[in-house]
Coordinates of C-alpha atoms in Angstrom, one line a residue:
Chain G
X716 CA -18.8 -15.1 -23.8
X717 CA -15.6 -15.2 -26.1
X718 CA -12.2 -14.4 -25.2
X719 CA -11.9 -11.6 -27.1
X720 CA -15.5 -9.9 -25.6
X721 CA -13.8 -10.5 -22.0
X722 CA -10.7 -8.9 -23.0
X723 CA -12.8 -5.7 -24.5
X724 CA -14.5 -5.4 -20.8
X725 CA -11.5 -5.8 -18.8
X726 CA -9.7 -3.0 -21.1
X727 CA -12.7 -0.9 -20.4
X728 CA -13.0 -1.3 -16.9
X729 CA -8.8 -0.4 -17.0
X730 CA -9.6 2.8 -19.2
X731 CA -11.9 4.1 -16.8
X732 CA -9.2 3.4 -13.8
X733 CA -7.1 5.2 -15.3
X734 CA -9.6 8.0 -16.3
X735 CA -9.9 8.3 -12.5
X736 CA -5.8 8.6 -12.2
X737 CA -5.9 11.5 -14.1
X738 CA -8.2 13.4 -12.7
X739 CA -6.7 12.9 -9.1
X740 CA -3.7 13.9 -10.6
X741 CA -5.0 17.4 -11.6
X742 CA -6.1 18.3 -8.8
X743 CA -3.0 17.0 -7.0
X744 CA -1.0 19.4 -8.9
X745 CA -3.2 22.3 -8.2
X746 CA -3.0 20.7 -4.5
X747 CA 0.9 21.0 -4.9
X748 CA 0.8 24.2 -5.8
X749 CA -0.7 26.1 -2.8
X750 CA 1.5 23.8 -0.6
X751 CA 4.4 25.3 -2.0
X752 CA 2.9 29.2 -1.4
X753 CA 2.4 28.1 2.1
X754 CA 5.6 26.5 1.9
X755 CA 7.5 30.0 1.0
X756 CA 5.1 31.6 3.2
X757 CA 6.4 29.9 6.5
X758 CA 10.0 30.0 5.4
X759 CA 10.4 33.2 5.8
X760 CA 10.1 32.8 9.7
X761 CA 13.8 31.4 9.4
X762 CA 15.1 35.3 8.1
X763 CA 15.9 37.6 10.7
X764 CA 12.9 39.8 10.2
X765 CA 10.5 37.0 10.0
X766 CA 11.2 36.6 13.6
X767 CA 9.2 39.9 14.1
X768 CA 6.1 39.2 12.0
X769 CA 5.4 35.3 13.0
X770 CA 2.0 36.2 13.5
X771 CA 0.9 38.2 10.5
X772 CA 2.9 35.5 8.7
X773 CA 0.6 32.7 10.2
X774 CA -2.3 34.7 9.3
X775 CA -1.5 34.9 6.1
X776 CA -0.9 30.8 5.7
X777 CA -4.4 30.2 7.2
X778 CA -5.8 32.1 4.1
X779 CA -4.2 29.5 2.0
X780 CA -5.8 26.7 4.2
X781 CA -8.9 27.6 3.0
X782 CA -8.1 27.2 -0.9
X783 CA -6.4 23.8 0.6
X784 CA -10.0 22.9 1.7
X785 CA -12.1 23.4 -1.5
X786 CA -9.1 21.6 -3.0
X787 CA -9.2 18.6 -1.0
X788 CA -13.2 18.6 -0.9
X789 CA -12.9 18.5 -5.2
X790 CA -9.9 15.6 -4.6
X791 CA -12.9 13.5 -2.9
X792 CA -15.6 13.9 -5.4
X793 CA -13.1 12.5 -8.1
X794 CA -13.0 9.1 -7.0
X795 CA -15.7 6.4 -5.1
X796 CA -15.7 7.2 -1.3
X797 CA -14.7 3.3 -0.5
X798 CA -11.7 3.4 -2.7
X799 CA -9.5 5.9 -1.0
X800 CA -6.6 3.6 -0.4
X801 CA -6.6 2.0 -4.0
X802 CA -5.4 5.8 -5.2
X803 CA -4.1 6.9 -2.0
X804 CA -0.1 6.8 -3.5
X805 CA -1.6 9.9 -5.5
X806 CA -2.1 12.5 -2.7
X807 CA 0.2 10.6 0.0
X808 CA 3.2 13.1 -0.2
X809 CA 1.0 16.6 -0.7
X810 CA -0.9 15.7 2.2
X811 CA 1.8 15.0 4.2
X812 CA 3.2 17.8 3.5
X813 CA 0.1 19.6 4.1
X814 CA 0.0 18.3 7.6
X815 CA 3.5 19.3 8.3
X816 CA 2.5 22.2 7.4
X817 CA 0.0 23.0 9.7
X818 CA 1.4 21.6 12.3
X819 CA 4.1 24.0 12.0
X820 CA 1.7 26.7 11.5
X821 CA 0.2 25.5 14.6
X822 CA 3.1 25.0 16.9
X823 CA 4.2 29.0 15.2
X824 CA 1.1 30.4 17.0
X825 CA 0.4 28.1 19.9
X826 CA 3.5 25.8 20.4
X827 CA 1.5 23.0 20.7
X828 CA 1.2 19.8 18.8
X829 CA -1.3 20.0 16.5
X830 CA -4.1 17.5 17.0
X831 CA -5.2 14.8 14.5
X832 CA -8.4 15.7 14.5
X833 CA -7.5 19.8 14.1
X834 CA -5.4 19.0 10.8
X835 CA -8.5 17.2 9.5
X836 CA -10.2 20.1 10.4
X837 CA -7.8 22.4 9.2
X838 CA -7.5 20.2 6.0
X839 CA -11.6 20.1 5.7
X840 CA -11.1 16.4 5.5
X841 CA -12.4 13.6 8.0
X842 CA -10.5 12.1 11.0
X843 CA -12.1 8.5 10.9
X844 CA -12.0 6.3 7.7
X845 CA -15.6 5.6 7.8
X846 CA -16.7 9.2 7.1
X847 CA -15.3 9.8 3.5
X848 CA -12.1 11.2 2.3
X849 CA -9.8 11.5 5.8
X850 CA -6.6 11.5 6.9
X851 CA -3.9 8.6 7.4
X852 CA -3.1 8.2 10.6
X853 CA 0.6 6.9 9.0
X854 CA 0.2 10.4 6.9
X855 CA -0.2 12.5 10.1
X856 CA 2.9 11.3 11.6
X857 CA 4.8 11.5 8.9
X858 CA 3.9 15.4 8.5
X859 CA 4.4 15.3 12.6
X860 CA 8.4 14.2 12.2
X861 CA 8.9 16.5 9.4
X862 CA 8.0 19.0 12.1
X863 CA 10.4 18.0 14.0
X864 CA 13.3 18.6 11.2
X865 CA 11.9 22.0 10.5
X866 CA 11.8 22.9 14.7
X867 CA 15.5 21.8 14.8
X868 CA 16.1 24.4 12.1
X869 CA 14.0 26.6 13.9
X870 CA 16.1 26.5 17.4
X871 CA 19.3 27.4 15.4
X872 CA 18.0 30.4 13.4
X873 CA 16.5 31.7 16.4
X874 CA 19.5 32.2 18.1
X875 CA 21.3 33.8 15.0
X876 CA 18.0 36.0 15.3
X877 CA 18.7 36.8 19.0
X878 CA 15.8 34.8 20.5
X879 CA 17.5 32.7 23.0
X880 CA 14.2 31.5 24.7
X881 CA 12.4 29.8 21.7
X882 CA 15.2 26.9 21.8
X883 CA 14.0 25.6 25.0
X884 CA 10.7 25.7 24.4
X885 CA 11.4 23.7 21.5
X886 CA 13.7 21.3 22.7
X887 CA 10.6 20.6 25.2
X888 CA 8.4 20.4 22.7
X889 CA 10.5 18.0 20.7
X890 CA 11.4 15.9 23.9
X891 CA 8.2 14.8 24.2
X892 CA 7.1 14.7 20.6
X893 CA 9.8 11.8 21.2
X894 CA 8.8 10.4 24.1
X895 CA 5.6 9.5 22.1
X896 CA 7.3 8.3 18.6
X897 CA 8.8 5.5 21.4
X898 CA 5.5 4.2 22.5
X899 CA 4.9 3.3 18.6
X900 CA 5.5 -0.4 17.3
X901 CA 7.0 0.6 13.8
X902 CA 7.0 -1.5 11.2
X903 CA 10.0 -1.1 8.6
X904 CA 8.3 1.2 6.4
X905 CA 8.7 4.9 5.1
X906 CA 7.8 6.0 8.6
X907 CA 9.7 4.2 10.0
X908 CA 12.4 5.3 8.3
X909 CA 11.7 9.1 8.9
X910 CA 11.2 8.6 12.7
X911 CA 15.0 7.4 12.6
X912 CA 16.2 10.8 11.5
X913 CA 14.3 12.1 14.4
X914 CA 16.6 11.1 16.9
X915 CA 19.0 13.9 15.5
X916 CA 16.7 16.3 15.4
X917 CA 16.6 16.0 19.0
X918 CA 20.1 15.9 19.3
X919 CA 20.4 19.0 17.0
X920 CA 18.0 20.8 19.5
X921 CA 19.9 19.7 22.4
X922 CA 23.0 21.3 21.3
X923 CA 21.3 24.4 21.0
X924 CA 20.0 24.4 24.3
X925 CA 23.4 23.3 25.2
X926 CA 25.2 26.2 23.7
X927 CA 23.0 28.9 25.4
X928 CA 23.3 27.5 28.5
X929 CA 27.0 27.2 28.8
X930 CA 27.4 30.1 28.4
X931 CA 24.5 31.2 30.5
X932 CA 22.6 33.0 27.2
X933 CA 19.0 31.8 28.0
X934 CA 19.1 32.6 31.7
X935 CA 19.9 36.7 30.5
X936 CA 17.4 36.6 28.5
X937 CA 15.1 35.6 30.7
X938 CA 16.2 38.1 33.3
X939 CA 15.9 40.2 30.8
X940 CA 12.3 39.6 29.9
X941 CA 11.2 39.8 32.9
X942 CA 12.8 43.0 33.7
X943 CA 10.6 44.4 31.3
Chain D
X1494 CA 13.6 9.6 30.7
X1495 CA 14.3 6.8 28.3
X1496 CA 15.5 10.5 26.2
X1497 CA 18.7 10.2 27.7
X1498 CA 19.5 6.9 26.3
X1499 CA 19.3 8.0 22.5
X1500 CA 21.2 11.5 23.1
X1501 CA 23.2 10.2 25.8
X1502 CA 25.2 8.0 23.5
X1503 CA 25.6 11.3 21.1
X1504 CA 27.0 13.8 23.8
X1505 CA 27.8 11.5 26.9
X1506 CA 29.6 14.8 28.6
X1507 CA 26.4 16.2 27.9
X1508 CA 25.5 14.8 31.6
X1509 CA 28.1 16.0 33.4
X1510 CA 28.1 19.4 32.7
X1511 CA 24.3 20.6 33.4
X1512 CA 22.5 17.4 34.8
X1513 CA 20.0 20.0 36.5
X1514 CA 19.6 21.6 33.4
X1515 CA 18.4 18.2 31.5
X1516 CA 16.2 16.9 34.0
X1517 CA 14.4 20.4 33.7
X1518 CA 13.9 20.1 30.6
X1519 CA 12.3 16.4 30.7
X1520 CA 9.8 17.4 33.5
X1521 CA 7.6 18.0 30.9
X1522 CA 8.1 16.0 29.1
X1523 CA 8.0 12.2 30.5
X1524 CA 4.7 13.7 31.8
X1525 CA 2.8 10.4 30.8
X1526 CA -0.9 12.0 31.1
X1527 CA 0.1 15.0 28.7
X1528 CA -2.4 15.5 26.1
X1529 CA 0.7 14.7 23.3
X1530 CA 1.3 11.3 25.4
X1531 CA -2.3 10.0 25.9
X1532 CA -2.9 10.6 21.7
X1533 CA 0.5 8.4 21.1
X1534 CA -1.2 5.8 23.5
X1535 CA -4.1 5.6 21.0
X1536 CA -1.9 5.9 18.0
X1537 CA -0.2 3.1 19.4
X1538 CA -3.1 1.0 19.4
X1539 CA -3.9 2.2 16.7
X1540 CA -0.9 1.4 14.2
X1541 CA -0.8 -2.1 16.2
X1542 CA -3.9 -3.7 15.1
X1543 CA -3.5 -2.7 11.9
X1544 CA -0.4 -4.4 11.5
X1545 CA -2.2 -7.2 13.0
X1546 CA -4.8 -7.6 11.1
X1547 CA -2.2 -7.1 8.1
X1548 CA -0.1 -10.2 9.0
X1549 CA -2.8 -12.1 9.6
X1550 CA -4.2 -11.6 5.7
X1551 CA -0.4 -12.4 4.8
X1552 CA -0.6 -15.9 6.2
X1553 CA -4.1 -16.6 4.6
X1554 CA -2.7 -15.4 1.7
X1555 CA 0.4 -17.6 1.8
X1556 CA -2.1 -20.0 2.8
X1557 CA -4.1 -19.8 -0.5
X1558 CA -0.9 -19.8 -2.6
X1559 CA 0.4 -22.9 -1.5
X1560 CA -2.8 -24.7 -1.6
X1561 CA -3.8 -23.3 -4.8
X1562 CA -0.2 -24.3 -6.5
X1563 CA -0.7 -27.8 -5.3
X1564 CA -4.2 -27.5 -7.0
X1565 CA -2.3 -26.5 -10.2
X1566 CA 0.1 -29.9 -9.5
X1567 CA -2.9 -32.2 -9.4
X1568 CA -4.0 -30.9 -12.1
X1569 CA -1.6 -31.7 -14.6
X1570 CA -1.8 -35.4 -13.6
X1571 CA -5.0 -35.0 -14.9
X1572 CA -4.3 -35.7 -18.3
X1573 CA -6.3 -38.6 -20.6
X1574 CA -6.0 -40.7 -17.8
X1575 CA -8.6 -42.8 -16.6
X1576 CA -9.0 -41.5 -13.0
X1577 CA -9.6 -38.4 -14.5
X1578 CA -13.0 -37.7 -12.6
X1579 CA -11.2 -38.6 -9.4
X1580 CA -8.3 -36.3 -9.8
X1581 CA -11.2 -33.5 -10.8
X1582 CA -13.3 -33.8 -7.8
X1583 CA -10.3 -33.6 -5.7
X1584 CA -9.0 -30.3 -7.3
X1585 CA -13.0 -28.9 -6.8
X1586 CA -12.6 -30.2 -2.9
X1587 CA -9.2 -28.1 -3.0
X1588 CA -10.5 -25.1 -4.6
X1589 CA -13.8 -25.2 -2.0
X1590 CA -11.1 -25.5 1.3
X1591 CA -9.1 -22.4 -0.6
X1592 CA -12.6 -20.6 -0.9
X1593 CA -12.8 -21.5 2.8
X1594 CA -10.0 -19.3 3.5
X1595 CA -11.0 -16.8 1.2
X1596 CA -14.1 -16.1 3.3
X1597 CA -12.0 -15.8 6.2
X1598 CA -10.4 -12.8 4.9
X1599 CA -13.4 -11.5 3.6
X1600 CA -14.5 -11.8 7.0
X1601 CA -11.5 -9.9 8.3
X1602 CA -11.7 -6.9 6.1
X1603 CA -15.3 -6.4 6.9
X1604 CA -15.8 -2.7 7.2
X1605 CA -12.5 -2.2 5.9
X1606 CA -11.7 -0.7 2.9
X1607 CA -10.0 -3.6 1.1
X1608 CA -7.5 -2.0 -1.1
X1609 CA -5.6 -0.9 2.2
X1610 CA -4.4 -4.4 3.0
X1611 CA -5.0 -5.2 -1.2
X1612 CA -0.8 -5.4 -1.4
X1613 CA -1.3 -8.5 1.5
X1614 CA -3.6 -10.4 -0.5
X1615 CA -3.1 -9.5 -4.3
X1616 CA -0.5 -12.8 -4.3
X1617 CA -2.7 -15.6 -3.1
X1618 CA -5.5 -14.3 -5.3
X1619 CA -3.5 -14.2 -8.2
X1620 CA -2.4 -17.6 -7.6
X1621 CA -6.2 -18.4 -6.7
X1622 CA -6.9 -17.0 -10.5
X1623 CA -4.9 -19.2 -12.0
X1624 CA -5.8 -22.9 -10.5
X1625 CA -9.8 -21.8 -10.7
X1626 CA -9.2 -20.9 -14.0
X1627 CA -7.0 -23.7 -15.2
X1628 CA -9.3 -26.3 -13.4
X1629 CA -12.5 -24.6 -15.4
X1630 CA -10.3 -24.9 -18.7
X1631 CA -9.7 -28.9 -17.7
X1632 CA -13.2 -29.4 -18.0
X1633 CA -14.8 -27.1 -20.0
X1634 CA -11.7 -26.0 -22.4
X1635 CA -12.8 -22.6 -22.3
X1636 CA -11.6 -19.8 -20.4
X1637 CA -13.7 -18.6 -16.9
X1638 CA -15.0 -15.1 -17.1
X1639 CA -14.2 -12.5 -13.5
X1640 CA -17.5 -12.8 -13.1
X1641 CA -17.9 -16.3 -12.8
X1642 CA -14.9 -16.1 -10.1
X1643 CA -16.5 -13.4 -8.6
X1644 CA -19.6 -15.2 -8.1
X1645 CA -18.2 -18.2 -6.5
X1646 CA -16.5 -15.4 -3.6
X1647 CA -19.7 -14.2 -2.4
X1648 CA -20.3 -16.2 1.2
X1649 CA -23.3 -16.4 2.9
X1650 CA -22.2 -15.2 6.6
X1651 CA -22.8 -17.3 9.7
X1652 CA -21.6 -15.2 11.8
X1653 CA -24.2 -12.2 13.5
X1654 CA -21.9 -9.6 13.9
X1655 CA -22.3 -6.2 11.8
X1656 CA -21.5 -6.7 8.3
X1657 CA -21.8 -4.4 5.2
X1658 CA -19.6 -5.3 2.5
X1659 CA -18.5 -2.3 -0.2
X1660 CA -22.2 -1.5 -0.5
X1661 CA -22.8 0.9 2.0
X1662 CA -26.8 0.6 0.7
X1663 CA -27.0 -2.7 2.7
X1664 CA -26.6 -1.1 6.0
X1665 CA -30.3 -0.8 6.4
X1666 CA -31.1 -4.4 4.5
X1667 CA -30.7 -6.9 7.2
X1668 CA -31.3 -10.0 5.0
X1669 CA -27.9 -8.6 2.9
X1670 CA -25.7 -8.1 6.0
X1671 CA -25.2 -11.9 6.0
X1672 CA -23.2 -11.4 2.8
X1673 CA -19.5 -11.9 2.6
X1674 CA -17.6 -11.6 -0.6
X1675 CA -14.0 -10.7 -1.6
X1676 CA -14.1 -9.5 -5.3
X1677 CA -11.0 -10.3 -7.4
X1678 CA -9.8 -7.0 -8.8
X1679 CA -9.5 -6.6 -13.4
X1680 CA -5.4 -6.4 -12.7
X1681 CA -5.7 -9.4 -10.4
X1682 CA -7.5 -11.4 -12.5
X1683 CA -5.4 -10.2 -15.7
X1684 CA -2.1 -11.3 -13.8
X1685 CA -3.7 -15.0 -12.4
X1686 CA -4.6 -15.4 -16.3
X1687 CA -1.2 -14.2 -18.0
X1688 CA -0.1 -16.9 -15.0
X1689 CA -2.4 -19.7 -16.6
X1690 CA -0.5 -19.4 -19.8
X1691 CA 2.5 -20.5 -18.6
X1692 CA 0.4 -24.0 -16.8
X1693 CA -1.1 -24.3 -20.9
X1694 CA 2.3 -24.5 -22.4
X1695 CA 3.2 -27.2 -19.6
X1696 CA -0.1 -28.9 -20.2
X1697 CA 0.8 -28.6 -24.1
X1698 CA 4.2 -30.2 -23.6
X1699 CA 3.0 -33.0 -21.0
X1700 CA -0.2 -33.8 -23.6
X1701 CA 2.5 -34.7 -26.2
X1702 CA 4.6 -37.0 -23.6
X1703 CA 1.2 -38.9 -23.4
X1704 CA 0.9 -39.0 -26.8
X1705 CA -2.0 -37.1 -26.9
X1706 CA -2.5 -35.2 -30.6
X1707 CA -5.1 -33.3 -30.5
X1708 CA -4.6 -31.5 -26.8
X1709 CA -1.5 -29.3 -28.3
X1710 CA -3.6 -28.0 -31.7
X1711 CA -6.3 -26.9 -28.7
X1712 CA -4.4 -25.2 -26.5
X1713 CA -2.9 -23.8 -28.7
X1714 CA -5.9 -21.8 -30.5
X1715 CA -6.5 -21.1 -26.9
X1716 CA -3.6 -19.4 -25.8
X1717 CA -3.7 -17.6 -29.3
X1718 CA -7.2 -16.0 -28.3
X1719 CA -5.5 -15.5 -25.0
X1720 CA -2.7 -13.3 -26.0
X1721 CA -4.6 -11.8 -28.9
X1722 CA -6.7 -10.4 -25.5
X1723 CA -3.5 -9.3 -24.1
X1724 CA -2.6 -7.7 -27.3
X1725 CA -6.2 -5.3 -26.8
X1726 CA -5.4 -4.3 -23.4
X1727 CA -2.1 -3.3 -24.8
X1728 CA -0.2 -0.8 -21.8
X1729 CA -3.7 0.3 -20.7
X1730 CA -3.2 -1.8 -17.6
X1731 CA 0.0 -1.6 -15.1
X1732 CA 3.5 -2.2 -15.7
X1733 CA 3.1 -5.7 -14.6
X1734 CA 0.9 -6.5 -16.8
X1735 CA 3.5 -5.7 -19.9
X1736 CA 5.6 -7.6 -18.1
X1737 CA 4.2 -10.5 -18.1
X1738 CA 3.0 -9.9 -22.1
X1739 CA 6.9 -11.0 -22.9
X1740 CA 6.4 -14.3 -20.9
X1741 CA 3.1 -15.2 -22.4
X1742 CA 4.6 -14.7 -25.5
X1743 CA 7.6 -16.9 -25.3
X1744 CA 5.0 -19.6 -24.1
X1745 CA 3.2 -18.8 -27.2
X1746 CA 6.2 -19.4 -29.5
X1747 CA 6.6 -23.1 -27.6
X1748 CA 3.9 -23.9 -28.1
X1749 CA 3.4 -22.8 -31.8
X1750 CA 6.5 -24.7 -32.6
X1751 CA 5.0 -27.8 -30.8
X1752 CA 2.0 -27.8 -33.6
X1753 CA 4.4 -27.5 -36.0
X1754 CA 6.2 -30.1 -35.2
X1755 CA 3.6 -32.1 -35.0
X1756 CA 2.3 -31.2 -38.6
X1757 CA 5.7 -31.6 -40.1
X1758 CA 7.3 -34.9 -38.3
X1759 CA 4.1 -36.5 -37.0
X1760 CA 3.4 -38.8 -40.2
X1761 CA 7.1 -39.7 -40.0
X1762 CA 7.5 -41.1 -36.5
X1763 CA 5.8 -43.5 -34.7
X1764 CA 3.6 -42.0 -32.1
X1765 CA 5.0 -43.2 -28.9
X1766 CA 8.4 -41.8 -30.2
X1767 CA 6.6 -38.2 -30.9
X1768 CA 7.8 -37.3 -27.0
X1769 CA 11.7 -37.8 -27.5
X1770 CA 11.7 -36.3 -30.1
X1771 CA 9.7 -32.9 -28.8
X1772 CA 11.4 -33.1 -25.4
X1773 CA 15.0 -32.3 -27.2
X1774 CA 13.5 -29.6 -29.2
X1775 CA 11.7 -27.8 -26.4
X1776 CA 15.0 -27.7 -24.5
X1777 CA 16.7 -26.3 -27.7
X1778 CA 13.9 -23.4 -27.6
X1779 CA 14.7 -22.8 -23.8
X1780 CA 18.2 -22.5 -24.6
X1781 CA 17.7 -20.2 -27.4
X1782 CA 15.1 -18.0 -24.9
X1783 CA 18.1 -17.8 -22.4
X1784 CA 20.5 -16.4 -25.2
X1785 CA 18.5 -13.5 -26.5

C-alpha cells in the first residue's frame, strides 16, 4: 500500500472521530440546557419564599430528571459502548453538574447523601463501567463537594429566612460528608483541587452554627417547635 | 474527630466557648458504620486501585520509551556498514523485549476500557511507533502500515484468567479469550510517524557523513510522500498533530537542501570531503530555523 492510500484511511478513520464529537456535542448542549432549568429551579430555595415551597420546588426538578434521562440514554447511543472514556471530556462537567444537582435535590427532600447508585438511577445511567454508559465515580464526587458549597450557602440564607434549625442539620451533614473526603487517597487532580475548598465550606457552616448558638437562636427555636 | 484539626486552626476560640456544643455536633458524625462512611470506605478502595494500576502503566510506559529510543540509537549505526545484519537482529531482539512489555499492559487493562488510562500509555507507544517503524524503513525502505503494527500487538495469552479484549463477542468463544492485544490508536500512530521524520533527516545527514549518495535522494522522496500524507489529513486530526506538521516540515527543508547540495557541489568536491562541507551548511540552516 502507498503512502498516500495510508494517509487517505487514517484521514477517514479521523473524519469519522470527529463525526462522533459532534454528535456528542449536540446533545451535550441540549443536556446543558435542562441543567440550567433545574439549576434556576433549585435556586430559588435561597429567596425567602422558596423556604416555604421546598417541596413543590423539588417536585418540580424531578420532572426535569426525566427529560435528563432520555437525554442521557440518546448521549449513549451516539458513541460505541467501550469507548466512554475516549469522549468522556465531552459530558464530564454537565454530568457533574447533573449529580450535584440531584444530590441537592436529594438532600432538599430527605437530607441525606444521595447514593451513587440513586444518581445513576436518577440520571437513567449505569453505576458499574461494565454495563454501558455510567457514571464516574471521580464525577460523582465532584458533583458531591459542589454540594457542599451550595449547603454552606444554604445554612446562611436560612437564617436570613428565619429557619434557625436547618444550619445544624447541615453542619452535621457536612461534618461527615468530610469525615469521608478524609478516608480518600487524592491524587493532585481537579478533585483534588475542589475537595480543598471544602474545608471552608465546613468552616463557613460552622460559623453559622456558631452564630446561632451564641446567642442561643437555635435552642428557641427548638423550644419553640416543640411547643407547637 | 480529626474535624477539629482542619477548623480548629480557622477558629481556635471556637473550642473554648461551646466545646459541648461541638462534640454534639460530631456524634454523628465520626459515626464510622454510617451508611455515608462505609460508601467512602469503598470509594476509597475504589480511587486507590485505580491509581494503582495507573502508575503502574506509567512505568511500563517509561519503560517502552527508553528501550524503544535506544532502539532508535542502534539504529542509526546501522548505516552501510558491514555488521549491518548484526546491528538489525539486535534492534528486532529489542523491539520483541519492548513487545514483551507491551503485552504486560495489555494484560493489565484487560476488562478495562483502555482509553481511561490511554493518557498513561499514549507516550511509550508513540515512541514505540516510531523505532518499529524506522527499523521497517531500515530494511525495507518503505513506510509500515497501523495495521502491520497492529498485528504484531496481538499476544497469545498464557495466562487462564478471564480475558475479553474490546470485543465483547468473545466472551462466549473460549479459544479467543486467550487473546491479548493493545491496538495503537490513528493519532498515536500519526504522532510516532511525524516523530520518524525527524530520525530520516538525521539518517539523511549521517548517510552523507558516510559518504553514502544515494541514501539522501531516497529519503528524501520518502519524507516528501510523508508530508504530502500530512498535508491530506490537513487539521482533521488534533492540535498536536498540526503541531508537529511545522517540525516535519523544517526537516523537510534540510533535507531538500541536502539533495541540492549534492546535485550542485557533488561533481566539484571530492567525495570524502562532501561531509565538511554539508556539516557547515546544515548548521547554517539550524541557525536560520532559530531566527525566524
Amino acid at each position: 500500500m502507498s503512502v498516500v492510500e495510508m494517509f487517505a484511511q487514517l484521514q477517514s478513520g479521523l473524519s469519522a472521530d470527529q463525526d462522533i464529537r459532534e454528535e456528542i456535542r449536540k446533545v451535550v448542549q441540549t443536556l446543558e440546557q435542562t441543567a440550567r432549568e433545574i439549576l434556576i429551579l433549585l435556586q430559588g430555595v435561597h429567596q425567602e419564599a422558596g423556604f416555604k415551597n421546598i417541596p413543590a420546588k423539588c417536585l418540580k426538578a424531578r420532572e426535569h430528571f426525566s427529560t435528563v434521562r432520555t437525554q442521557l440514554t440518546e448521549l449513549a447511543t451516539k458513541f460505541p459502548s467501550d469507548q466512554y472514556y475516549r469522549f468522556h471530556d465531552q459530558w464530564r462537567f454537565v454530568l457533574q453538574r447533573l449529580v450535584f444537582q440531584a444530590a441537592f435535590l436529594v438532600f432538599l427532600e430527605s437530607e441525606q447523601l444521595v447514593t451513587r447508585e440513586a444518581v445513576s438511577e436518577m440520571l437513567g445511567i449505569e453505576c458499574d463501567r461494565e454495563k454501558g454508559f455510567h457514571l464516574d465515580i471521580e464525577d460523582y464526587l465532584s458533583g458531591v463537594l459542589n454540594l457542599a458549597s451550595e449547603l454552606s450557602r444554604l445554612a446562611v440564607n436560612s437564617v436570613t429566612a428565619g429557619d434557625y434549625t436547618r444550619p445544624l442539620r447541615i453542619a452535621t451533614f457536612i461534618n461527615e460528608l468530610d469525615f469521608g473526603f478524609r478516608l480518600l487517597n487524592l491524587k493532585n487532580d481537579s478533585l483534588r483541587k475542589r475537595y480543598d475548598g471544602l474545608k471552608y465550606d465546613v468552616k463557613k457552616i460552622e460559623e453559622v452554627v456558631y452564630d446561632l448558638s451564641i446567642r442561643g437562636l437555635n435552642k428557641a427555636q427548638i423550644t419553640a417547635t416543640s411547643e407547637t | 474527630m480529626s474535624e477539629k484539626e482542619g477548623s480548629g486552626t480557622f477558629k481556635r476560640y471556637k473550642h473554648d466557648f461551646k466545646p459541648p456544643q461541638r462534640k454534639d455536633g460530631k456524634g454523628g458524625a465520626v459515626d464510622s458504620s454510617s451508611p455515608v462512611i462505609l460508601a467512602f470506605k469503598s470509594f476509597q478502595h475504589e480511587l486507590d486501585a485505580r491509581h494503582d494500576k495507573y502508575e503502574r502503566i506509567v512505568k511500563y510506559s517509561r519503560d517502552i520509551t527508553t528501550e524503544s529510543k535506544r532502539t532508535i540509537f542502534l539504529l542509526h549505526r546501522v548505516i552501510s556498514e558491514p555488521n549491518k545484519d548484526d546491528v538489525l537482529a539486535e534492534a528486532k531482539k529489542k523491539l520483541d523485549g519492548v513487545r514483551e512489555k507491551m503485552k504486560q499492559v495489555a494484560q493489565e487493562l484487560v476488562d478495562e476500557d483502555v482509553y481511561q488510562y490511554h493518557r498513561a500509555i499514549t507516550s511509550g507507544l508513540q515512541e514505540y511507533v516510531e523505532a518499529v517503524t524506522f527499523q521497517h524503513f531500515i530494511t525495507h525502505r518503505a513506510l509500515l502500515s497501523l495495521d502491520d503494527i497492529n498485528r504484531q500487538l496481538i499476544f497469545e495469552n498464557n495466562r487462564n484468567c478471564r480475558q475479553n479484549i474490546n470485543i465483547a463477542s468473545n466472551n462466549e468463544d473460549q479459544t479467543k479469550q486467550n487473546i491479548l492485544s493493545l491496538q495503537i490508536s490513528h493519532v498515536d500512530y500519526l504522532l510516532g510517524v511525524a516523530d520518524l521524520t525527524g530520525e530520516l533527516m538525521r539518517l539523511c545527514i549521517g548517510s552523507v557523513g558516510n559518504g553514502d549518495i544515494d541514501t539522501p535522494f531516497e529519503l528524501t522522496q520518502f519524507l516528501r510522500e510523508i508530508f504530502d500524507g500530512f498535508a491530506y489529513i490537513g487539521n482533521t486530526g488534533p492540535y498536536e498533530i498540526s503541531r508537529k506538521l511545522y517540525t516535519l516540515k523544517q526537516s523537510l527543508g534540510k533535507v531538500e537542501n541536502a539533495c541540492y547540495m549534492l546535485k550542485v557541489r557533488g561533481s566539484e568536491i571530492p567525495k570524502h570531503m562532501l561531509a565538511d562541507l554539508f556539516v557547515s551548511k546544515s548548521e547554517l540552516l539550524e541557525h536560520d530555523d532559530g531566527m525566524s
